[in-house]
XYZ file of C-alpha atoms in Angstrom:
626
model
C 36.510 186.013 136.667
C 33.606 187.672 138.265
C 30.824 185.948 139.771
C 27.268 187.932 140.773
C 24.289 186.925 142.146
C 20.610 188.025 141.026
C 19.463 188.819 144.671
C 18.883 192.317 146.048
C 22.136 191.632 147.701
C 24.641 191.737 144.748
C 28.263 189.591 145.267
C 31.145 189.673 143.227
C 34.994 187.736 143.195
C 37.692 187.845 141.820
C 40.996 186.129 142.304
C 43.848 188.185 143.361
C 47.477 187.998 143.876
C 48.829 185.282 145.902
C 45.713 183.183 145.882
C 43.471 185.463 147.212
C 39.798 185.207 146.839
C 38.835 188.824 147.155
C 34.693 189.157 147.887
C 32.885 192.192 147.014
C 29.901 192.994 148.971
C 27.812 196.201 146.873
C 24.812 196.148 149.039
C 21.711 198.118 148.200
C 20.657 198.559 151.442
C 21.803 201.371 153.565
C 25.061 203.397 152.319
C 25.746 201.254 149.493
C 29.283 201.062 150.647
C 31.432 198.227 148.929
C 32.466 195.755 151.117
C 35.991 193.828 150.020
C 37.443 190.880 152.028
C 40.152 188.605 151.180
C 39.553 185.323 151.585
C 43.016 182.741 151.763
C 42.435 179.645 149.066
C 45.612 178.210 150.630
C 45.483 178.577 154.474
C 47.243 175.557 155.290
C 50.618 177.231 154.220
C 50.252 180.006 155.978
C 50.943 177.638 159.518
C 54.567 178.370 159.836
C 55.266 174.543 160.570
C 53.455 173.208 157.656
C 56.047 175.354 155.573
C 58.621 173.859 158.073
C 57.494 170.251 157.321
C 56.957 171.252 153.144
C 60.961 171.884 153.344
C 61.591 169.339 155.173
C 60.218 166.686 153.053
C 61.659 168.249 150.109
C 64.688 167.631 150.942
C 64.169 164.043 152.151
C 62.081 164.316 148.404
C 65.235 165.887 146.181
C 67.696 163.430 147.788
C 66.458 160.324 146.954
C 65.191 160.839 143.145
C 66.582 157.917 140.953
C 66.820 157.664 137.200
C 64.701 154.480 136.002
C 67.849 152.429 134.928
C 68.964 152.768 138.720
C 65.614 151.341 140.697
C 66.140 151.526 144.501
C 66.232 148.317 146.372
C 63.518 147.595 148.960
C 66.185 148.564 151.856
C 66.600 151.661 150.021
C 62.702 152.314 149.690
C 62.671 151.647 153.981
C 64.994 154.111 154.188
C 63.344 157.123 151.898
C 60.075 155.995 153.687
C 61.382 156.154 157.291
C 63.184 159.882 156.042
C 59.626 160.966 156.114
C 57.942 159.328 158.792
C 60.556 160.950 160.774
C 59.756 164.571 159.297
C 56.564 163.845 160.225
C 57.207 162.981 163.841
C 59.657 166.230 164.330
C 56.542 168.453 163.249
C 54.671 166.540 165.877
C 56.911 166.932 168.550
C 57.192 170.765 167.369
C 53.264 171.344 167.183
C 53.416 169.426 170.556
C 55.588 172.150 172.237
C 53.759 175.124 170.834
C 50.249 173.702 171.644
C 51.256 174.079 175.405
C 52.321 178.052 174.908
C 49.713 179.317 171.856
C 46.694 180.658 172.629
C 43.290 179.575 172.293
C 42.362 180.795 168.598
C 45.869 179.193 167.269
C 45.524 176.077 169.955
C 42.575 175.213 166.920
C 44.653 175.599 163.961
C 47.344 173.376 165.897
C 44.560 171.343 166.961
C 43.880 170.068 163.677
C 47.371 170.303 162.475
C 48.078 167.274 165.197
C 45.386 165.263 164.107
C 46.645 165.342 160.462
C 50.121 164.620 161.646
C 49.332 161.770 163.828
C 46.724 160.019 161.029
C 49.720 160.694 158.390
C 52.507 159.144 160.102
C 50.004 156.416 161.652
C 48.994 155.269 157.859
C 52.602 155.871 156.436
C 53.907 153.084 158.985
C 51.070 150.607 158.248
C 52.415 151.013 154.715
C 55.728 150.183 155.161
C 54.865 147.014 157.187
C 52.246 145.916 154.535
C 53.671 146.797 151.427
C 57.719 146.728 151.980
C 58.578 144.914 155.253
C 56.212 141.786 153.872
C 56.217 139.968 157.645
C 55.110 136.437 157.254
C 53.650 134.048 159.256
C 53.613 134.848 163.045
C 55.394 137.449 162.421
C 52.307 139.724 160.645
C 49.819 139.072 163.436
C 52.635 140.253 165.674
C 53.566 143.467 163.676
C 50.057 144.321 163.098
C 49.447 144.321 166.945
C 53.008 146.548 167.831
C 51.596 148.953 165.338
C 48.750 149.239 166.863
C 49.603 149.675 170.322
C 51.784 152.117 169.086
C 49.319 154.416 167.240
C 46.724 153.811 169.905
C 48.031 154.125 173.294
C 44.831 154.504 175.383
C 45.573 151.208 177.139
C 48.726 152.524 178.381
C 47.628 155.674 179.335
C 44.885 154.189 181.825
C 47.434 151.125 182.842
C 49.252 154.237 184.520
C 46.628 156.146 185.602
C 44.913 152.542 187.113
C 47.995 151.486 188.801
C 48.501 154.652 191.209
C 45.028 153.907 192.711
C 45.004 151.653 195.572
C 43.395 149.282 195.246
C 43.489 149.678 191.340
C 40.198 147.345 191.148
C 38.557 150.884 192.402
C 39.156 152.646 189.975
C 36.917 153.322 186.592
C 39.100 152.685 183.844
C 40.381 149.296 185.876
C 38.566 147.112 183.188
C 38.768 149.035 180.259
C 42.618 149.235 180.615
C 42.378 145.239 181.220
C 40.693 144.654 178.038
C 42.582 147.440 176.152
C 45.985 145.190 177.037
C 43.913 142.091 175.810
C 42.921 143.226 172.549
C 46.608 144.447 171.719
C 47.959 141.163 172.639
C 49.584 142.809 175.931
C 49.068 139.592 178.223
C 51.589 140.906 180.480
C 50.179 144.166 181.114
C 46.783 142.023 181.610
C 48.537 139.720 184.388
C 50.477 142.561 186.132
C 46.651 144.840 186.533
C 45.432 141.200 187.570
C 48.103 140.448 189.881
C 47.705 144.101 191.543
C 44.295 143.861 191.911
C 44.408 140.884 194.859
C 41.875 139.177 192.738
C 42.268 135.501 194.424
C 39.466 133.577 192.620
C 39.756 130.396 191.161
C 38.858 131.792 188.136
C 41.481 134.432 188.113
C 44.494 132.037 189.542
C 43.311 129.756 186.496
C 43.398 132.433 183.937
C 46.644 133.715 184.862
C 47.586 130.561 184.264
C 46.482 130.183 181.168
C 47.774 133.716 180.154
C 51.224 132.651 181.316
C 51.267 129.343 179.174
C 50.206 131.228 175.917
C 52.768 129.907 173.193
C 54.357 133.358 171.397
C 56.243 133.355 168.495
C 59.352 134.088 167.717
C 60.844 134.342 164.802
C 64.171 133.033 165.390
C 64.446 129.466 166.598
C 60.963 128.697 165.806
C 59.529 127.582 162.689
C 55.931 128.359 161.872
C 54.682 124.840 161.856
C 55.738 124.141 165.327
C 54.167 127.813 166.605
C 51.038 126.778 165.251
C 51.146 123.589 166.624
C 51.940 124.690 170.402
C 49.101 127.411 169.755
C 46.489 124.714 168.584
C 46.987 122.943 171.483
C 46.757 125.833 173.861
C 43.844 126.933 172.653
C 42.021 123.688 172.695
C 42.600 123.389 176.220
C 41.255 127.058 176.998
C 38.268 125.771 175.001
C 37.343 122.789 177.352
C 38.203 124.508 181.093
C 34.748 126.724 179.351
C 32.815 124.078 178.365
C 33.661 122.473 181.537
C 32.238 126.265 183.181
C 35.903 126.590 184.961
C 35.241 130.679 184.700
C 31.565 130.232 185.976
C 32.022 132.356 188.628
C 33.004 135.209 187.506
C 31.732 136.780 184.532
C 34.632 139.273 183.865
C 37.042 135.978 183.467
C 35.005 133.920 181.643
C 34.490 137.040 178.826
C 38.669 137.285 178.933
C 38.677 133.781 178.438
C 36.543 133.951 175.723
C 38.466 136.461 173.704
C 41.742 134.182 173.959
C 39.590 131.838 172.861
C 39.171 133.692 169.634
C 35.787 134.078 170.439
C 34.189 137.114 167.857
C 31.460 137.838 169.331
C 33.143 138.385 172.906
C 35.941 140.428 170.639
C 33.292 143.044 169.142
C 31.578 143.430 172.768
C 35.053 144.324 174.276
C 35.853 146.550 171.441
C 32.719 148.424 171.435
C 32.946 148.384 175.273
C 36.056 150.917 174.813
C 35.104 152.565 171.655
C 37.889 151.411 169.637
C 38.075 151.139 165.604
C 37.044 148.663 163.325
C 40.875 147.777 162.819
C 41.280 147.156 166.786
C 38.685 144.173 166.465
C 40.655 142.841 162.986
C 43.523 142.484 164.571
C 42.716 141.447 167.855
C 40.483 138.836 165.965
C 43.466 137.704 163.672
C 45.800 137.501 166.758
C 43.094 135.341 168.667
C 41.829 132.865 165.854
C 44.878 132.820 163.592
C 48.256 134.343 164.706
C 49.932 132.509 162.226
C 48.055 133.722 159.515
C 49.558 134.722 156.662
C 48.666 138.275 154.708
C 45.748 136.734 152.258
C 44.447 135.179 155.028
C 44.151 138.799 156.556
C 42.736 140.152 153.679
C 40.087 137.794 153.379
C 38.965 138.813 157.220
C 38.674 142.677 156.865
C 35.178 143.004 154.965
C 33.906 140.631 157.517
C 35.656 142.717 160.451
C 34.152 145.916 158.893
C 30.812 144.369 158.519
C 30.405 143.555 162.010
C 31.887 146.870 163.488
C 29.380 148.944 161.440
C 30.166 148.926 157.210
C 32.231 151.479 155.509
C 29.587 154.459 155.953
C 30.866 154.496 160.005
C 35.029 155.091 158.387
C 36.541 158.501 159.322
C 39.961 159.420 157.647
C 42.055 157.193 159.258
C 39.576 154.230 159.211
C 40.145 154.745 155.351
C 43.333 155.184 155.096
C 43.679 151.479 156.759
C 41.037 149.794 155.345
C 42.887 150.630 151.791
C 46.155 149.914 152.970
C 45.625 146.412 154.053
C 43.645 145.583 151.109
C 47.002 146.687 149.029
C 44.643 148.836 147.332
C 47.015 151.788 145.945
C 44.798 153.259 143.401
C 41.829 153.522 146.236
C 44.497 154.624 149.054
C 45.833 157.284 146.694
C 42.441 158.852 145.930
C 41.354 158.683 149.338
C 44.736 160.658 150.345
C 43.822 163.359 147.538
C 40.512 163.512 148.761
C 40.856 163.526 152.615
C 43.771 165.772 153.125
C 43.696 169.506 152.467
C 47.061 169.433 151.189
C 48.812 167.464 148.227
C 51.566 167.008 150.481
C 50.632 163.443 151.909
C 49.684 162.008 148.857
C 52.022 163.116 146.374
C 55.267 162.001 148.591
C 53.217 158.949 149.393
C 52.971 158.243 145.766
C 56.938 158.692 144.858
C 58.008 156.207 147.784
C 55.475 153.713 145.707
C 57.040 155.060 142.649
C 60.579 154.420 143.427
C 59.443 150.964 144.723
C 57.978 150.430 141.073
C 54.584 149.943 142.537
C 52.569 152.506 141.126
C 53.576 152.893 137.444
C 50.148 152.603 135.666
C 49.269 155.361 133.334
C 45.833 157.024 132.968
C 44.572 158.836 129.705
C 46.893 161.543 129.323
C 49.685 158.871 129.594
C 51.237 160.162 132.718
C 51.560 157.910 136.201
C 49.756 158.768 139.039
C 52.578 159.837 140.897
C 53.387 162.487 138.205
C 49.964 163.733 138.427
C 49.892 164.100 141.921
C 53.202 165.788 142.338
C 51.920 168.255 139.202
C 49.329 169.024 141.808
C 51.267 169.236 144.847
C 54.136 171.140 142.789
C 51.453 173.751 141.711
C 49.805 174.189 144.844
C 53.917 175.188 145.984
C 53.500 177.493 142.583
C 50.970 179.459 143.837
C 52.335 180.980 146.843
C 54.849 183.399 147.545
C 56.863 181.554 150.086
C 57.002 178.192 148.488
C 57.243 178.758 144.886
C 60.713 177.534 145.161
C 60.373 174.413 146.665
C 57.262 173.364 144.317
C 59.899 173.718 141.132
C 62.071 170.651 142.356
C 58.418 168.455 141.958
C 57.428 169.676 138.819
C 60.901 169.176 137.359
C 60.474 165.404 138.254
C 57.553 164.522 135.921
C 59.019 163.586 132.691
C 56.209 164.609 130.349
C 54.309 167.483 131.454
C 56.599 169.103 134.575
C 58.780 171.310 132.412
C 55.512 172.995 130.962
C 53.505 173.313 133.842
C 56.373 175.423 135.363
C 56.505 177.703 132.525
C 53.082 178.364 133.003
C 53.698 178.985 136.707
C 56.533 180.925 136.509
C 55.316 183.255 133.786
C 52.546 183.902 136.188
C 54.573 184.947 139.596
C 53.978 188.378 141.361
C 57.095 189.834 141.026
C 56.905 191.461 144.394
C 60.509 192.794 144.141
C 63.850 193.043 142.312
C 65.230 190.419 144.462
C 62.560 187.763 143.758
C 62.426 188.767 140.114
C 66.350 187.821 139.764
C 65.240 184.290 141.733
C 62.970 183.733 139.038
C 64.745 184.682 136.287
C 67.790 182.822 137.513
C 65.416 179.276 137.505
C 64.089 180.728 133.601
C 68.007 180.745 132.546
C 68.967 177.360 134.086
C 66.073 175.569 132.637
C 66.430 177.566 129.590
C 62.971 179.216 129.834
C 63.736 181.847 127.439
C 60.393 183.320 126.449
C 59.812 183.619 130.213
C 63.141 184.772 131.065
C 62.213 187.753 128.278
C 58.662 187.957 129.587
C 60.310 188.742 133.162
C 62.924 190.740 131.873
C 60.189 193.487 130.242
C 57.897 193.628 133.437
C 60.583 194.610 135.327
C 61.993 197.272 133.119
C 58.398 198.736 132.701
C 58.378 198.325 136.295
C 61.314 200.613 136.491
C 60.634 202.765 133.812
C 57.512 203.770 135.754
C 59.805 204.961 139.071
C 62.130 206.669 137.185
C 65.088 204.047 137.208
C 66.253 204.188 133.863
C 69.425 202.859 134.201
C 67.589 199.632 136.114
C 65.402 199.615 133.199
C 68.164 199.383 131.066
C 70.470 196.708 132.952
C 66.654 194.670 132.967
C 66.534 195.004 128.990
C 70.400 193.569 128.620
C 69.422 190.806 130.899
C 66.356 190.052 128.526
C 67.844 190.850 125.579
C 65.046 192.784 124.277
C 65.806 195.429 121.652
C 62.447 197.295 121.668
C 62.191 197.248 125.341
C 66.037 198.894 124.994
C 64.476 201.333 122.342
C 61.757 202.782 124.614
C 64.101 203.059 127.225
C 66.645 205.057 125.283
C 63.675 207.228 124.072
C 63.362 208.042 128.123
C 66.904 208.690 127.848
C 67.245 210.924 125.379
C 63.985 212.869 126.828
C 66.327 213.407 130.110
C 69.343 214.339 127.799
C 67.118 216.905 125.581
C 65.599 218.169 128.926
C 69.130 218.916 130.910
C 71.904 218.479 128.699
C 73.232 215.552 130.743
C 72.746 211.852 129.989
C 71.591 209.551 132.873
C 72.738 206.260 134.295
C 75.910 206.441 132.079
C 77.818 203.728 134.056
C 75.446 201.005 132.790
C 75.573 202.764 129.238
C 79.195 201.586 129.454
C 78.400 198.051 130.118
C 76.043 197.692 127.628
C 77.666 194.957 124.931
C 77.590 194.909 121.050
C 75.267 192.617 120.588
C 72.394 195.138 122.558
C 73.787 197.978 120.598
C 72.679 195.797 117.268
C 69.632 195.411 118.742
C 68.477 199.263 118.486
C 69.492 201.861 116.853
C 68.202 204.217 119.570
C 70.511 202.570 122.013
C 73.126 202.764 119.506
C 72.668 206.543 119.330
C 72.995 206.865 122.742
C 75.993 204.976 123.445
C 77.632 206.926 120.571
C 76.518 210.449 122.590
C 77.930 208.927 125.726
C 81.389 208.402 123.555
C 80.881 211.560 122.826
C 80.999 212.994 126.094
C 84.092 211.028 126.907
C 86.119 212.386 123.890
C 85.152 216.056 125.251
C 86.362 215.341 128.803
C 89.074 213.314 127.824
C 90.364 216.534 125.526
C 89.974 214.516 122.437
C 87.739 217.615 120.591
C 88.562 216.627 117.163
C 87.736 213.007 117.238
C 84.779 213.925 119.495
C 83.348 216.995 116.814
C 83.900 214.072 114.333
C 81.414 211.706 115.943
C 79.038 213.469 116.317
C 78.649 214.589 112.779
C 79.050 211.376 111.402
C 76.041 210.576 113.604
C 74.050 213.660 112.255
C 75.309 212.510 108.413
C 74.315 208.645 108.783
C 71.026 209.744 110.884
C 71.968 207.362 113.248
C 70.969 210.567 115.425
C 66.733 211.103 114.881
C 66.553 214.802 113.302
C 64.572 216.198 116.284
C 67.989 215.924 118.160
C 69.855 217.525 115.733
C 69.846 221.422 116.761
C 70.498 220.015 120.252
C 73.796 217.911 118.865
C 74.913 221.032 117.068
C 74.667 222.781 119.861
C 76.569 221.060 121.933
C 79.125 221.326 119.294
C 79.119 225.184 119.455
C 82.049 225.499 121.852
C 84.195 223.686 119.288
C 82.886 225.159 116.609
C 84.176 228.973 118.249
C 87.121 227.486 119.579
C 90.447 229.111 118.275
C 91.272 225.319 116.952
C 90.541 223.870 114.182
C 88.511 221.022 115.069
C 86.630 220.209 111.977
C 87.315 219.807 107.839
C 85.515 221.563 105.505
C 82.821 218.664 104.561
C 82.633 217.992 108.360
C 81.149 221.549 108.606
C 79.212 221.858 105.389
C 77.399 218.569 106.537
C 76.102 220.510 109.673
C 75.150 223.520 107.598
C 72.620 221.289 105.468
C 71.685 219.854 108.643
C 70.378 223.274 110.246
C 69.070 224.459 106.799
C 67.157 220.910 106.551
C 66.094 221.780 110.918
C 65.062 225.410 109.267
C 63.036 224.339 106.336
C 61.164 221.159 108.541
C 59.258 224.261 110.867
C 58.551 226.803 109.172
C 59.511 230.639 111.242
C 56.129 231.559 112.329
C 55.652 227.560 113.864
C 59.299 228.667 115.772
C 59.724 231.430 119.003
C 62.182 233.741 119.673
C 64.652 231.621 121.055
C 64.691 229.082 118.248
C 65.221 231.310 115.945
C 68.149 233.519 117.709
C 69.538 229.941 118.183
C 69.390 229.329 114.541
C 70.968 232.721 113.579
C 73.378 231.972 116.262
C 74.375 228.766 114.346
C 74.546 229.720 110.986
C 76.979 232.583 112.352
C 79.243 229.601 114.309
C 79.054 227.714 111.372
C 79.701 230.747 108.699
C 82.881 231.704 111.225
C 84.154 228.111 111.484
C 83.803 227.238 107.599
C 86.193 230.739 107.088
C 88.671 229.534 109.750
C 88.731 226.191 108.186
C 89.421 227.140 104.695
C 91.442 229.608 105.941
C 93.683 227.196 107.602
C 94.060 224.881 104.214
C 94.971 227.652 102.393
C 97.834 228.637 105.011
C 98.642 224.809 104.656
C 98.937 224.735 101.061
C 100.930 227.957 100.557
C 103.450 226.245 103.089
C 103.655 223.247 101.220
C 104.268 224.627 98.176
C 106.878 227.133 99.998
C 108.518 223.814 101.178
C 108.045 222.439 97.541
């Protein structure tokens, strides 16, 4: 497809091979010299570790497909899921290593490659603790908080930067890294930067205090009820040493105060104090007003949590990719995946782990889940380049309804860039028992071949397709080369060729029989050789324009001092070369054709004496025996 402009300035594209945009630049100004460029539709694949993490996951991907009578259990769903979170942290660690060697232009690429990883694997293990681990209780406000800290480590990072300073009150980030620890729950890492600091303030002896006392649940030994309880109590006690102004002298402890107090409003200052996202204040807010909450009672927080740290228009990627996931939203998480990511690769493997935990098995129009659809994309975006068309098979082959056509399509439009990946593909058009496209490959290549020459390729390309006409053509080349020196090409793959491709044309046919031929000769079977051939002149199983070339290949025999031929055998090739005579006419022939002619009927005149000659010899000595 070509696409111009009406400007002075005239553009053109068209799509080439391997997903290449090629752009045409015909100016009018100046030398009017065309300008082409090739412009990459697919760039993410050609970063070697994004192919190294697309082969990765597809084999986490091929080994754990189920049939739908054998559901995996949700252990079994942790365990795909983790199989890819851990892909995903090897290419980090990878892309880690070469961003401290590569160079500025590919530091970029790599750049942005990292960021990618780290939202992907960041999202992926919110999942599994939202939709398949399922904590309850104090449990969630817990796991929410360890996932955080996890994914968003700035608080550490400053806690060790903070503590080599002496004194660590000095330094800048001192305060940030204080409230940092607060907001993930970290009280210890809040007493240890308060302890180091010397701070000996009433205020700060009585907060330690109260950070010390600060009930925290665990799971075994303590039931939920009795948590709460303990917490209640706590907190109502923090509440009165404030109304009773117990942190009045010193601002910094009365706002920590505050925020174990589950006070919001001291929450969102601290929070936009370090810059942190929307989710930071959600969960520091859950963990401060309701640790024991269960997950509704987290749900029904978030759209006030992102009303208050600036709506949904403020949301980058990740901020998206969260916001969906704790609102168990899978449609919205899986179009925001589609949408955000320049690759399929997130969301379609992000889909099947939903899939295989029978989560996502709606259907849309074309009555096909949304996990088929997105691994028909992700599949065909594998489809369409060179280095991956393999791997994108094993996802198309897993959606039920369409998968099997969409990689016909694909297949039947690969650049066969050389024998080798032509046998690849036609090996995957046998398997799945792609025949048309198996055919379709079969009579590029032998074109291919026919066009440098390489018959006998051609040829072995035709018997692999079956194809009779393609076989015809290339027997027609054949025989060219045979009328042009006498010798027949290839002839070790005219020996392989089977019946059935013989059926198939009668060209090929006619060639084999020469090459038989030829065998009888060297072999010093003359008779049964001269006997062939005829019989291919009589049935015109040989075309007539090879006919004076046959018979003359015979002319050795025909002068030889045996008799190599019966009297029809011989009267058969005399109509021949009187039908050859009267077809051209002597003034359409030259010199040599018609010396060869005279020459024949001579051979032919001699050979038909010596023949009769010899029956009557043999029927004087029978009756002599008689």
């Amino acid at each position: 497809m070509d696409v111009q402009s009406d400007t002075p300035q005239q553009h053109s594209a068209m799509l080439g091979p391997n997903n290449k945009l090629i752009l045409c630049n015909n100016s009018t100004e100046g030398s009017g010299e065309l300008l082409f460029k090739e412009v990459n539709l697919r760039p993410e694949y050609d970063n070697q570790f994004v192919r190294n993490l697309v082969n990765e996951m597809s084999c986490v991907f091929i080994a754990n497909q189920r049939s739908p009578d054998c559901p995996m259990t949700v252990e079994e769903v942790l365990h795909y899921s983790r199989s890819y979170r851990a892909v995903i942290k090897e290419s980090m660690q990878h892309v880690q290593r070469a961003l401290m060697t590569e160079d500025a232009a590919s530091a970029d690429l790599l750049d942005d490659l990292m960021r990618t990883l780290v939202v992907s694997e960041s999202a992926w293990n919110l999942m599994e603790i939202i939709f398949f681990q399922e904590p309850q209780g104090g449990e969630l406000a817990l796991q929410l908080l360890k996932w955080l800290s996890i994914h968003i480590d700035d608080c550490r990072v400053m806690m060790e930067e903070v503590m080599k300073e002496d004194p660590v009150h000095h330094h800048h980030n001192y305060w940030p890294a204080v409230y940092g620890c607060l907001l993930q729950g970290k009280t210890e890492g809040v007493m240890e930067l308060l302890v180091a600091s010397n701070n000996t303030s009433k205020s700060c002896r009585v907060l330690m205090s109260v950070l010390s006392k600060m009930p925290v649940y665990q799971a075994a030994g303590m039931a939920v009820n009795e948590y709460e309880g303990k917490w209640r109590m706590w907190r109502e006690e923090l509440k009165q040493m404030l109304s009773q102004g117990v942190f009045a002298d010193d601002d910094k402890m009365a706002q920590m105060a505050k925020i174990l107090s589950g006070d919001l409003d001291s929450i969102l200052s601290a929070v936009e104090e370090l810059s942190a996202p929307w989710y930071s204040y959600l969960m520091a807010a859950i963990f401060y007003t309701q640790p024991y909450a269960k997950f509704h009672q987290v749900q029904g927080s978030i759209e006030g949590a992102v009303h208050r740290c600036g709506g949904i228009k403020s949301f980058d990627t990740h901020d998206s990719l969260i916001y969906h996931i704790l609102r168990r939203n899978l449609v919205e998480l899986m179009k925001c995946c589609s949408e955000e990511f320049s690759s399929w690769w997130f969301a379609a493997h992000l889909a099947d782990v939903f899939h295989q935990a029978n989560l996502l098995q709606e259907k849309n129009s074309l009555d096909t889940t949304m996990r088929d659809s997105l691994l028909l994309e992700y599949g065909g975006s594998l489809m369409q380049d060179h280095r991956l068309w393999n791997v994108g098979i094993h996802y198309l082959l897993q959606c039920p309804k369409y998968g099997r056509y969409h990689l016909q399509e694909y297949l039947a439009r690969l650049p066969l860039a050389s024998t080798r990946q032509a046998l690849k593909v036609l090996s995957v058009c046998e398997t799945h028992g792609f025949t048309q496209q198996a055919s379709s490959i079969c009579r590029v290549m032998a074109r291919r071949e026919i066009r440098e020459d390489r018959l006998g390729s051609a040829l072995t390309w035709c018997r692999h397709g079956k194809d009779g006409n393609m076989a015809t053509i290339v027997a027609e080349k054949f025989l060219d080369q045979y009328r042009e020196s006498v010798m027949l090409p290839s002839v070790d793959v005219l020996d392989a060729l089977g019946p059935t491709m013989l059926l198939m044309s009668k060209k090929l046919l006619f060639l084999v029989k020469l090459r038989e031929f030829h065998q009888l000769v060297d072999t010093g079977e003359e008779k049964e050789a001269c006997s062939l051939l005829v019989a291919l002149i009589k049935s015109r199983t040989a075309p007539a324009r090879y006919w004076f070339l046959l018979i003359l290949e015979l002319l050795p025999m025909l002068e030889s001092s045996k008799v190599l031929f019966t009297p029809d055998e011989v009267y058969d090739l005399m109509n021949a070369v009187t039908e050859l005579k009267q077809s051209k006419s002597e003034e359409m022939m030259n010199e040599l054709e018609v010396s060869r002619i005279q020459t024949l009927h001579l051979s032919l005149t001699r050979c038909l004496a010596k023949v009769t000659l010899s029956d009557s010899n043999a029927l004087v000595a029978i009756s002599c025996g008689v």
